[in-house]
Short mmCIF file of C-alpha atoms and ligand atoms in Angstrom, two decimals:
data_model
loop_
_atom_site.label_atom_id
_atom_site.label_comp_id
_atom_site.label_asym_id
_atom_site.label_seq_id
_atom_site.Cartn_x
_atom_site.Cartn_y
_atom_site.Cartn_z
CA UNK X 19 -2.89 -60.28 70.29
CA UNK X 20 -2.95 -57.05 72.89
CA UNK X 21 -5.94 -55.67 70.35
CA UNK X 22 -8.47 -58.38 71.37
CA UNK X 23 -7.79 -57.16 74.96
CA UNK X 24 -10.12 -54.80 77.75
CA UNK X 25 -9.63 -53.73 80.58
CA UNK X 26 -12.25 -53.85 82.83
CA UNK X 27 -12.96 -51.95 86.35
CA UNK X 28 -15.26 -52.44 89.00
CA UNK X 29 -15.69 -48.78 90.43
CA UNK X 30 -16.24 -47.01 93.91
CA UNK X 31 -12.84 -48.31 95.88
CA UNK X 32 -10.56 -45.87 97.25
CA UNK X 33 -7.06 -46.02 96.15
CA UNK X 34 -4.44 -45.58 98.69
CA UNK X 35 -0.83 -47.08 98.76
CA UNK X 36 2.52 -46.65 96.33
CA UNK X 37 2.86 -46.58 92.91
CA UNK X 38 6.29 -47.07 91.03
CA UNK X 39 6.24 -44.53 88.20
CA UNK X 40 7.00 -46.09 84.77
CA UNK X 41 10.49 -44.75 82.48
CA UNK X 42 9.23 -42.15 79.75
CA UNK X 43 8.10 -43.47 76.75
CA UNK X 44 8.57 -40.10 75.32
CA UNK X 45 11.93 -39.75 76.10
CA UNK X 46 12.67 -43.51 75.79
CA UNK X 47 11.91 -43.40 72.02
CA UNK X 48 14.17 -40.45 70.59
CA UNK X 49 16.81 -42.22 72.85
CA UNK X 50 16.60 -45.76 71.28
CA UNK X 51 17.07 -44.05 67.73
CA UNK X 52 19.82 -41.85 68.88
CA UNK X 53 21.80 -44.75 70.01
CA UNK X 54 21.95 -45.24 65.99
CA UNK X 55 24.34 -42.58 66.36
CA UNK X 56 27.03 -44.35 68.38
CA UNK X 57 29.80 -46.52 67.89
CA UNK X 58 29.40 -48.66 71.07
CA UNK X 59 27.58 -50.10 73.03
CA UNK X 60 24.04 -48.45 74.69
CA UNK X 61 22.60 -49.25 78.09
CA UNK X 62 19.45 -47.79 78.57
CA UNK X 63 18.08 -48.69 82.19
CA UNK X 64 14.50 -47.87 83.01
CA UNK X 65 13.05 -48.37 79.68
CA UNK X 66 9.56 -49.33 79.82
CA UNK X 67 7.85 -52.26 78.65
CA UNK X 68 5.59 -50.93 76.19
CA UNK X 69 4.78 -52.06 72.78
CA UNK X 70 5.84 -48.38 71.59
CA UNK X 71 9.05 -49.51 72.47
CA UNK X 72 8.88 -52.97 71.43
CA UNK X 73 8.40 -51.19 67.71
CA UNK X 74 11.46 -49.20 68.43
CA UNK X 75 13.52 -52.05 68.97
CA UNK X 76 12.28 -53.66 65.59
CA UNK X 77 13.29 -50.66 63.86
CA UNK X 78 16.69 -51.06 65.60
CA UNK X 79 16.69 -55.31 64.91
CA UNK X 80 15.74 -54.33 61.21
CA UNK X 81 18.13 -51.48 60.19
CA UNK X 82 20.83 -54.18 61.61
CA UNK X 83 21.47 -53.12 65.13
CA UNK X 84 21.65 -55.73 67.71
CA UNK X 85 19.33 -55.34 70.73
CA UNK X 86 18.06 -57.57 73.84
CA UNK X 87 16.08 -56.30 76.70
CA UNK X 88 16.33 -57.73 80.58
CA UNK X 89 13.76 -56.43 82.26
CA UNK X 90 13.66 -52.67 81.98
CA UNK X 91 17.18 -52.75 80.76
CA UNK X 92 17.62 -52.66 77.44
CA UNK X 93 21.09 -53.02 75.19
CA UNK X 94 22.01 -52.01 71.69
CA UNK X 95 24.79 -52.63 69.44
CA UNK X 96 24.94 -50.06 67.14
CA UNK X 97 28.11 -51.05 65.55
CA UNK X 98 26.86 -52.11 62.35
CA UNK X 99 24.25 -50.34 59.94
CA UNK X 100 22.67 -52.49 57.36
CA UNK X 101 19.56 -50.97 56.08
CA UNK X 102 18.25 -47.59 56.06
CA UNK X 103 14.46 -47.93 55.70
CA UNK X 104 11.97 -47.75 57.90
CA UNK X 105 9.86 -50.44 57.24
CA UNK X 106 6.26 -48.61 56.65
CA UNK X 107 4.28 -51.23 58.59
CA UNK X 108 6.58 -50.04 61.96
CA UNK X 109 5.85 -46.94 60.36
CA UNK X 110 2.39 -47.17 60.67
CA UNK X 111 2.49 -48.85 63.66
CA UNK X 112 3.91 -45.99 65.59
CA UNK X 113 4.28 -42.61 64.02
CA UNK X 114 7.07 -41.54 65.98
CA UNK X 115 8.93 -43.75 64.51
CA UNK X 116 9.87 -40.84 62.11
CA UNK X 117 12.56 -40.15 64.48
CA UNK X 118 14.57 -42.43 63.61
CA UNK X 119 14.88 -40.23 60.08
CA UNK X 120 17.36 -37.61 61.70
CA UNK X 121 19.44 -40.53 63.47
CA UNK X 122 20.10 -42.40 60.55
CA UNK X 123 20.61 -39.19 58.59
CA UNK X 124 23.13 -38.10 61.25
CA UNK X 125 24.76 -42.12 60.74
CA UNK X 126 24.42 -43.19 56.85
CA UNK X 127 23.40 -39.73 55.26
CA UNK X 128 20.16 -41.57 53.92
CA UNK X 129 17.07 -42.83 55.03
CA UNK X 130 13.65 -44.36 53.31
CA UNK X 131 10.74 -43.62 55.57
CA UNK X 132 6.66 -43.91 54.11
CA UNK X 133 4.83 -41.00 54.57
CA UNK X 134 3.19 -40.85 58.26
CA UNK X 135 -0.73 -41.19 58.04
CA UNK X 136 -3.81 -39.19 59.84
CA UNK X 137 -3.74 -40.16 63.34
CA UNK X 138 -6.46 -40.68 65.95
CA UNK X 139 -5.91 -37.74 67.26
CA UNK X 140 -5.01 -35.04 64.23
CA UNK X 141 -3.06 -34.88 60.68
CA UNK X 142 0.28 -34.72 62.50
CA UNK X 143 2.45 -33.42 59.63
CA UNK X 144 6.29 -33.68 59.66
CA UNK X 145 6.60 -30.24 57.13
CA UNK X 146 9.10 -29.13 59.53
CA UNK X 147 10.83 -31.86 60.17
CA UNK X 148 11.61 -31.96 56.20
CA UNK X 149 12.36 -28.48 55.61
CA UNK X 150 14.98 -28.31 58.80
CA UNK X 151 16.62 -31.52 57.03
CA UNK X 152 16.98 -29.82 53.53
CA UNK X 153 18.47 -26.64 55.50
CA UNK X 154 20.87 -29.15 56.52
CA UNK X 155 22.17 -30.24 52.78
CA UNK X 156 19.36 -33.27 52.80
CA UNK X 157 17.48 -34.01 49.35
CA UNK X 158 14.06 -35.10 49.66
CA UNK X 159 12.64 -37.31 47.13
CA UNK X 160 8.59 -38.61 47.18
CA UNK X 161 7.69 -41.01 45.32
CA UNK X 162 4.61 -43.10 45.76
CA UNK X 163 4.03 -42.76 49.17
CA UNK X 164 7.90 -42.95 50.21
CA UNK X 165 10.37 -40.48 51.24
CA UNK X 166 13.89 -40.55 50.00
CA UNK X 167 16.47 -38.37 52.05
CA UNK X 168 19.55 -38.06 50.94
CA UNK X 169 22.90 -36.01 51.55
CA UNK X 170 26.52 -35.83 50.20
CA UNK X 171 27.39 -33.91 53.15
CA UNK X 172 25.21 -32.71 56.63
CA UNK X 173 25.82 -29.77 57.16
CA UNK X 174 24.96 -27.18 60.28
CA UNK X 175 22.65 -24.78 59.80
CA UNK X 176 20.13 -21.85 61.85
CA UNK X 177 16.43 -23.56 61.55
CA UNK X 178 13.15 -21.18 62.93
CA UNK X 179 10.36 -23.75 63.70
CA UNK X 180 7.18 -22.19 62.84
CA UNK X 181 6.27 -23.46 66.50
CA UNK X 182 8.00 -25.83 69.27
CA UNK X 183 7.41 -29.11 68.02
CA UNK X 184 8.43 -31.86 69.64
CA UNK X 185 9.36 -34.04 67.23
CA UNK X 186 11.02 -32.08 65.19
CA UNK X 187 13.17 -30.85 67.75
CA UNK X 188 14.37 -33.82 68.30
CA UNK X 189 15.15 -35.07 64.92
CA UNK X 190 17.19 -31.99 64.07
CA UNK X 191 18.90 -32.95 67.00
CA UNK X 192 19.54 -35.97 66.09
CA UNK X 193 20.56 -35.25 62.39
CA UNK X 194 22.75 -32.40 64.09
CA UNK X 195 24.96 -33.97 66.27
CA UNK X 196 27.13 -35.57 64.16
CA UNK X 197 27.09 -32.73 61.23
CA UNK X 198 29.53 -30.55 60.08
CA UNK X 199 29.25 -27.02 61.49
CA UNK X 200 26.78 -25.71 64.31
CA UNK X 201 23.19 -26.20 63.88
CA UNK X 202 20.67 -23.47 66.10
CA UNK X 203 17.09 -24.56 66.55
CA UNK X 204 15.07 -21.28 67.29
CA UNK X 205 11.82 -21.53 68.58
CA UNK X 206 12.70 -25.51 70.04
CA UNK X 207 10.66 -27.41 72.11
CA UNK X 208 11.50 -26.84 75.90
CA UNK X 209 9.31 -30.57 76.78
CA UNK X 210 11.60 -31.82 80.02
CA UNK X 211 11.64 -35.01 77.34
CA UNK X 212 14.01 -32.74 74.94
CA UNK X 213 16.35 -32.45 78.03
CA UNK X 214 16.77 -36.05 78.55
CA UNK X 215 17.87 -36.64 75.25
CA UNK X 216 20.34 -33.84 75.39
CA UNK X 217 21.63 -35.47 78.15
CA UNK X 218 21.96 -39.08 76.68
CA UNK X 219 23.60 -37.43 73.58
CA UNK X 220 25.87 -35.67 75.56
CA UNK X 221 26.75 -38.28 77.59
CA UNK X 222 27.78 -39.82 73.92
CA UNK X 223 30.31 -37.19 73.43
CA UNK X 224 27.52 -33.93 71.56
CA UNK X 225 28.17 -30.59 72.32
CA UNK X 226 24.74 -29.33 72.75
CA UNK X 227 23.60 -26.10 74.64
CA UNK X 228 20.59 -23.90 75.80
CA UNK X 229 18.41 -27.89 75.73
CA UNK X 230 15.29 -26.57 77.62
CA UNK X 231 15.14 -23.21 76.47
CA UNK X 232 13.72 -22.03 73.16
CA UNK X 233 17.66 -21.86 71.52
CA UNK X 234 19.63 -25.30 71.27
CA UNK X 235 22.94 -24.71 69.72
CA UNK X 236 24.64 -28.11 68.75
CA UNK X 237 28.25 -28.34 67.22
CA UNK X 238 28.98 -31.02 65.45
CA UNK X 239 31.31 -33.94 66.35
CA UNK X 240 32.93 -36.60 64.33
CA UNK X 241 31.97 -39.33 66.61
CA UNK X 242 29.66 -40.77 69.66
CA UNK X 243 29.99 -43.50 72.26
CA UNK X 244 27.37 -45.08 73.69
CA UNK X 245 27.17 -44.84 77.32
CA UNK X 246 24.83 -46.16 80.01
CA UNK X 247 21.74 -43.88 80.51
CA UNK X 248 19.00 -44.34 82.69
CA UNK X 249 15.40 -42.64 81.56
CA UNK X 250 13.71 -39.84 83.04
CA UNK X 251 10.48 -41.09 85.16
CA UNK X 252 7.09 -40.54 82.78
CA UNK X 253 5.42 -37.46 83.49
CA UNK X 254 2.18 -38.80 81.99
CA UNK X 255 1.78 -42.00 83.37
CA UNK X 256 2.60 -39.86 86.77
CA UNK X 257 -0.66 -37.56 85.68
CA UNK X 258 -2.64 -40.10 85.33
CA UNK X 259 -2.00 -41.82 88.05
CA UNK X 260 -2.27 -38.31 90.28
CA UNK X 261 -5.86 -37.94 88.42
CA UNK X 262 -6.75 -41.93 89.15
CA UNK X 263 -5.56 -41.27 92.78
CA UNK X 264 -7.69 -37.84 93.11
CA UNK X 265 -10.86 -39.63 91.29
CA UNK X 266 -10.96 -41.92 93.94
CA UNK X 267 -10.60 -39.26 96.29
CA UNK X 268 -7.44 -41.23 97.45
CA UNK X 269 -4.60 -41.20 99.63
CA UNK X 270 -1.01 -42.32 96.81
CA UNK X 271 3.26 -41.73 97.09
CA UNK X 272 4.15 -42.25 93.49
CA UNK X 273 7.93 -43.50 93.69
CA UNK X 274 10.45 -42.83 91.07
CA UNK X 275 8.88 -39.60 90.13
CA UNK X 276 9.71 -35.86 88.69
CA UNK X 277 7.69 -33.55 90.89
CA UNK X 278 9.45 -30.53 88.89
CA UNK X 279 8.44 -31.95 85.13
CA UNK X 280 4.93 -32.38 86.80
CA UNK X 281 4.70 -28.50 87.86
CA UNK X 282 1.61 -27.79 85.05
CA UNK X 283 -0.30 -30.63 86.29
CA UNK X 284 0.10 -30.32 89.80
CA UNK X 285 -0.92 -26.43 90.17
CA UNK X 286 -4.27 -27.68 88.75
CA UNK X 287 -5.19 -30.58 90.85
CA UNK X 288 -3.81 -28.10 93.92
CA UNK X 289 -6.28 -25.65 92.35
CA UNK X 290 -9.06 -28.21 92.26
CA UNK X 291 -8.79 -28.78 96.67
CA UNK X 292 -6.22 -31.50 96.05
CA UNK X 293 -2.94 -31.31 98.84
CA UNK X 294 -0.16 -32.24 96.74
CA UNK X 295 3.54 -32.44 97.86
CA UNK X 296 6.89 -33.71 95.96
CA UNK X 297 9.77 -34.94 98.97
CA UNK X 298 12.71 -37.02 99.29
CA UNK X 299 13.93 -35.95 95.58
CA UNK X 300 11.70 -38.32 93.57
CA UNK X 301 8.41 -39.14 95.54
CA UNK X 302 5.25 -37.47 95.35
CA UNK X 303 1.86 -37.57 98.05
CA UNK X 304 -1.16 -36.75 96.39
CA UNK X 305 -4.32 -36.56 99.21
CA UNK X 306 -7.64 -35.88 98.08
CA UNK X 307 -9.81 -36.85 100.95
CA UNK X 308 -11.24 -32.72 100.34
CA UNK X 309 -14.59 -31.89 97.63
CA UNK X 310 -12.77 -31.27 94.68
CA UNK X 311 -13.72 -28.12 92.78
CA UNK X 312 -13.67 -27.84 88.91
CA UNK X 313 -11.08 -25.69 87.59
CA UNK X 314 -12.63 -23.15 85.53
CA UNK X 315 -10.56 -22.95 82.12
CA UNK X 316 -7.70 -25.28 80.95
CA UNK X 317 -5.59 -24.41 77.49
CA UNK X 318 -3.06 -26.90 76.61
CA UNK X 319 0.15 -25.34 75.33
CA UNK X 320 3.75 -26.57 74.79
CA UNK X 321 5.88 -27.09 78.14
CA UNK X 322 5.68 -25.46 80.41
CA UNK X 323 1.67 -24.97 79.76
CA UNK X 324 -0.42 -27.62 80.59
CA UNK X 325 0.36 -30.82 78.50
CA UNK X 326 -1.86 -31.97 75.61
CA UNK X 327 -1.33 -35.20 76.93
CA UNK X 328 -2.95 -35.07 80.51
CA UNK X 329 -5.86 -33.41 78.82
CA UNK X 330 -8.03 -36.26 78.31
CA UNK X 331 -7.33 -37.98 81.97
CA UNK X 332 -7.46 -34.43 83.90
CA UNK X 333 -11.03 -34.34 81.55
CA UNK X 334 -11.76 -37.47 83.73
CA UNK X 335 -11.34 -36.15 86.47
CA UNK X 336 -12.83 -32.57 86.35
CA UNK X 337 -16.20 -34.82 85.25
CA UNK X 338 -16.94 -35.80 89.24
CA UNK X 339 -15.36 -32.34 90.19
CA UNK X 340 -18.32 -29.53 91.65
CA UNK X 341 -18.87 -26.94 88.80
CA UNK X 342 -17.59 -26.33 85.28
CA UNK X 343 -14.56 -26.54 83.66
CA UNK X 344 -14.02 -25.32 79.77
CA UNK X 345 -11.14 -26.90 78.01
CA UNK X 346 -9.16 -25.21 75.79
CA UNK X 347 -7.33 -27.62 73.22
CA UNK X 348 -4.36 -26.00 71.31
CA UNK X 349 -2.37 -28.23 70.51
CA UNK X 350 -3.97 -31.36 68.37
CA UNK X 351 -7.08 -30.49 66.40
CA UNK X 352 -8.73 -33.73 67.08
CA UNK X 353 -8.04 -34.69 70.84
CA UNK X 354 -11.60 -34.76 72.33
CA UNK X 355 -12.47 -38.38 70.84
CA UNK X 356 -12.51 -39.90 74.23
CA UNK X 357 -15.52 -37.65 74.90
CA UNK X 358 -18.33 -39.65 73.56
CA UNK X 359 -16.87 -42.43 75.34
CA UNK X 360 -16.73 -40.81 78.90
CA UNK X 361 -20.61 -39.52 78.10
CA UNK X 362 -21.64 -42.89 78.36
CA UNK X 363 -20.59 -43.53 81.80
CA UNK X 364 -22.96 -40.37 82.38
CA UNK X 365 -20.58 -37.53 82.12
CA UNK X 366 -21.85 -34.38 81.00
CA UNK X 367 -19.52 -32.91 78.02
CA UNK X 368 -20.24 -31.06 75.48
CA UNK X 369 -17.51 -30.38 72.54
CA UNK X 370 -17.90 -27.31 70.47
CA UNK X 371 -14.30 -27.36 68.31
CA UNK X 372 -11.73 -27.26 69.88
CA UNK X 373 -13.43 -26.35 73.08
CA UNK X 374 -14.76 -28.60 75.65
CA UNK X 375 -17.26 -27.75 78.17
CA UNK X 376 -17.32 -30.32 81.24
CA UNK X 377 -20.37 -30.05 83.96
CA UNK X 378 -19.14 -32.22 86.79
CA UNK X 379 -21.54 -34.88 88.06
CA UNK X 380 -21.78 -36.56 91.51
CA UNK X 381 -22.30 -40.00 90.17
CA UNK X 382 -21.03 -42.26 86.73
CA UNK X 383 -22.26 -45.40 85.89
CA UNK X 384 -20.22 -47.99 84.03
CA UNK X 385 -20.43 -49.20 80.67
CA UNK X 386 -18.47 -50.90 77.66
CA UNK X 387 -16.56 -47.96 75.99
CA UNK X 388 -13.95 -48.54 73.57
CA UNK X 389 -10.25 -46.63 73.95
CA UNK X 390 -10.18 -44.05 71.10
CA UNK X 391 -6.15 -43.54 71.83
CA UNK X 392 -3.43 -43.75 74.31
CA UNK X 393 -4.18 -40.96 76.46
CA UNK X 394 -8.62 -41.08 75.65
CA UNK X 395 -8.31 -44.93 77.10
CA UNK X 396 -6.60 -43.75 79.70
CA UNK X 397 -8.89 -41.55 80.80
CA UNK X 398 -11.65 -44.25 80.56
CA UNK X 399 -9.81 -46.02 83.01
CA UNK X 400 -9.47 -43.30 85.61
CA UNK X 401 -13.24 -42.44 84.76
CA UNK X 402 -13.91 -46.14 85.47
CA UNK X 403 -12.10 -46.15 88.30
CA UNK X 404 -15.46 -43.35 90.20
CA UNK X 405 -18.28 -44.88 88.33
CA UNK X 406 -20.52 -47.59 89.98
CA UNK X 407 -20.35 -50.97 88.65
CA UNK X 408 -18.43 -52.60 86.06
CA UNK X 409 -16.73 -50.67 83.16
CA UNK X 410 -15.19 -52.28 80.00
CA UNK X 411 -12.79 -50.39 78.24
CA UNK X 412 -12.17 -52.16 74.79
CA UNK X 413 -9.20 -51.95 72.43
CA UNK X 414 -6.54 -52.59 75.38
CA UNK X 415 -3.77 -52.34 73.03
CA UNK X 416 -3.60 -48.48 72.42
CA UNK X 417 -3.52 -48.26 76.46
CA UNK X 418 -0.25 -50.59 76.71
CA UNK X 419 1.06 -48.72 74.26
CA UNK X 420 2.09 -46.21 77.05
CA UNK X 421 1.31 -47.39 80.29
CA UNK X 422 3.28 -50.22 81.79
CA UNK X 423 1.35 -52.37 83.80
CA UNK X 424 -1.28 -50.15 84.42
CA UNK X 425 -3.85 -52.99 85.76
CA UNK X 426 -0.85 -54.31 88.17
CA UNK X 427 -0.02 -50.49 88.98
CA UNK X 428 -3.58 -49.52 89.96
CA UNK X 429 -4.08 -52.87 91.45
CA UNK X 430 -1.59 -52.85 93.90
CA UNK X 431 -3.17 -49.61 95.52
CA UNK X 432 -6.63 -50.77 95.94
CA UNK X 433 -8.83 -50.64 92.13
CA UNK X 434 -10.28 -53.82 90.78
CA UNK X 435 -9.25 -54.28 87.94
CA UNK X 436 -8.22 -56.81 85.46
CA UNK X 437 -7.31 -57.79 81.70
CA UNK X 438 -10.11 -59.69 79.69
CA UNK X 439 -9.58 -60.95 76.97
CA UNK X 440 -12.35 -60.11 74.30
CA UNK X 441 -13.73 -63.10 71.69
C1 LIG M 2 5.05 -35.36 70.88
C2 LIG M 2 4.68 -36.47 71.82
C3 LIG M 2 3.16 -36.49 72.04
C4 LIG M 2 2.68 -35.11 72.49
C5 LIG M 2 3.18 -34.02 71.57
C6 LIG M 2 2.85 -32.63 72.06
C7 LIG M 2 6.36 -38.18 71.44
C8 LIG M 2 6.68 -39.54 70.91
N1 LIG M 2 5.10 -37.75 71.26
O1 LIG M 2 4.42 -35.65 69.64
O2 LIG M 2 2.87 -37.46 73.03
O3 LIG M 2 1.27 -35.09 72.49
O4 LIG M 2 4.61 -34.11 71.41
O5 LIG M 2 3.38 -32.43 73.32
O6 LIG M 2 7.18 -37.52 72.05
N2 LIG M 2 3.34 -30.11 63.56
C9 LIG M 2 3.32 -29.69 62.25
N3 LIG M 2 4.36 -30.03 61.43
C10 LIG M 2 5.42 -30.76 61.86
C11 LIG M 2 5.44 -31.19 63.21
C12 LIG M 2 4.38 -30.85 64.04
O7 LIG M 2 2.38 -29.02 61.81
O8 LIG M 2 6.33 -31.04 61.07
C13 LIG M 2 2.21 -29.77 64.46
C14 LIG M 2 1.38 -31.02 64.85
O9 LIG M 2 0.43 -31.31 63.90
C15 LIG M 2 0.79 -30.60 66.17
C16 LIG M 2 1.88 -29.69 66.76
O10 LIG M 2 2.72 -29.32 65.69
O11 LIG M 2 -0.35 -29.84 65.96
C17 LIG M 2 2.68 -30.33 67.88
O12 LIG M 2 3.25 -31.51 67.41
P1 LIG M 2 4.63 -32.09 67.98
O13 LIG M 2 5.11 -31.26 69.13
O14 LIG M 2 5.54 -32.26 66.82
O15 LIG M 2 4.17 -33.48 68.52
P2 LIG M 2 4.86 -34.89 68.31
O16 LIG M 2 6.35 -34.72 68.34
O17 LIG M 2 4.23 -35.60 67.18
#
């Protein structure tokens, strides 16, 4: 339905107002599958609407959990455990739907999962995922395209990831908790997304240390309890929405938001002539009213170096920024497809690898471009936002994927812009 959508954006209005900052997807999904791990009841409150999540929630309906959402509330019954496959059309829906392998590990000491694909954005492996399961005690079986994991007994154990994965961190997390013996993770992700969950699992009853910092000890328990658990605010949506403000050359208070979690992303838009300033515990003002200067070199790198994530709508933004910026992309080997989309609206960018060279321009033009990915279409939309005249931005559905609302959100502070449907 969502995948005959566009968005479309008239350009050249200022944005100034509030903006409510979205739940985090990222932290909302390893949370819906470790709620597999509970006994009781699970009240997650600020859990975006997003069709990410929507998938989540199917996993949950189909592996026999019982789940409603009010609203940004959202309930599960974890009581009962039915099935333990992941179907591999969810699977291929969302490929962080892999995360649900630790959690049911941790619950039913099995789960059937199809191999993740390529992605639009790089090969995404789960290697380490796999080999911190069978340092656990799990048995992993392929055949045709399936994985079979299997264990008599979970059992704790000291895992080195080659590098801090997200993903990975949280599964072994989640296959940890509940298995017997104490589990390190060297070398863990420290994304402020990995805290949450520790928090939500502790909440449940886990003993989990050091969630943050590159060693997680977790001792096993016999048993969780779900709780009620409200998610951290997005820090992605709140880049983009700092980058759509700062396009503009704007005047935005996003509400509901993590200034500290943001710290990467702000220090560059400060660095670009941008007055940025968090108050009041969870509000940020962004003014940009100044001539924005290109920042001259940005490397993504795991938290707490600039996020992989915000490269594509920071790449946006540096395009109407005076002088040149090189990106530096570490982290995906494929992340730059939203570039031959943003050279259309008349941005100069030239990719050489994995590095991206970005001449800023005074002046964009719209034009139908097509999202490439979640973050790439997002950073159409910001690009849209500073080009004169109308700009299309086709293939909607990868957008609402993570961004709740987004034509509302913008909408409310001043762009024009709406849904169209596409025939
Ligand atoms: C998560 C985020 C994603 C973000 C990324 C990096 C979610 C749902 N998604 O993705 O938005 O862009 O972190 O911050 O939270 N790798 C391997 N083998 C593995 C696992 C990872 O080689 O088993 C590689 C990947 O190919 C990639 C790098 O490690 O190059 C980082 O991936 P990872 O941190 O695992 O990202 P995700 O968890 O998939």
């Amino acid at each position: 339905m969502s995948a005959r959508q566009a968005i479309s954006v008239r350009g050249g209005r200022t944005l100034e107002g509030e903006i409510v900052i979205q739940g985090a997807k990222n932290s909302a999904l390893p949370i819906l599958a470790a709620s597999v791990l509970c006994k009781t009841e699970v009240t997650l409150y600020n859990c975006p609407r997003l069709t990410d999540c929507d998938a989540a929630m199917r996993i949950l309906t189909t592996i026999g959990c019982s789940c409603k959402r009010e609203g940004n509330v959202v309930s599960i019954n974890p009581s009962v455990v039915s099935a333990t496959e992941i179907p591999s059309s969810l699977m291929r829906e969302m490929r962080s739907s892999v995360i649900f392998s630790g959690a049911l590990l941790g619950r039913e000491k099995r789960c059937r999962l199809s191999f993740p694909g390529g992605c639009e954005i790089g090969a995404r492996p789960i290697d380490y995922h796999i080999a911190a399961f069978k340092k656990m005690g799990v048995s992993v079986q392929d055949e045709h395209g399936y994985l079979n994991l299997t264990a008599q007994k979970l059992s704790g154990a000291v895992i080195v990831l080659p590098m801090p994965s997200v993903g990975a961190t949280e599964n072994i997390m989640l296959a940890a908790v509940l298995a017997k013996g104490v589990t390190e993770i060297h070398n863990a992700a420290r994304e402020p997304e990995i805290v949450d969950l520790a928090e939500f699992l502790i909440k449940c009853g886990a003993k989990i240390s050091g969630a943050g910092t590159e060693l997680i000890v977790i001792e096993g328990v016999k048993e969780l309890y779900g709780c009620d658990y409200t998610v951290m605010p997005d820090r992605i949506a709140a880049a983009t929405y700092l980058c759509a403000g700062a396009v503009t050359r704007g005047e935005l208070v996003l509400a509901k938001a993590d200034y500290n979690s943001l710290r990467p992303v702000i220090s560059v838009l400060e660095q670009m002539g941008v007055s940025i300033y968090g108050y009041g515990g969870n509000y940020i003002y962004i003014n940009a009213k100044k001539t924005l200067k290109a920042p001259p070199m940005i490397r993504t790198a795991v938290h707490p170096g600039f996020p992989t994530d915000a490269q594509p709508v920071l790449m946006a933004l540096c395009m109407t920024a005076e002088g040149t910026t090189v990106f530096s992309e570490t982290i995906f080997e494929n992340r730059y497809r939203h570039v031959s989309e943003l050279t259309r609206l008349g941005g100069k960018i030239n990719v050489e690898g994995r590095v991206a060279v970005v001449e800023g321009v005074p002046k964009l033009s719209g034009a139908e471009l097509m999202a490439t990915d979640l973050r790439g279409g997002a950073a159409m939309v910001v690009a849209a936002l500073f080009a004169d005249g109308v700009t299309r931005v086709g293939n909607a559905s990868y957008i609402y994927r993570g961004y709740e609302d987004i034509e509302e959100r913008l909408r409310s502070v001043g762009a024009d812009i709406r849904t169209v449907q596409v025939h």
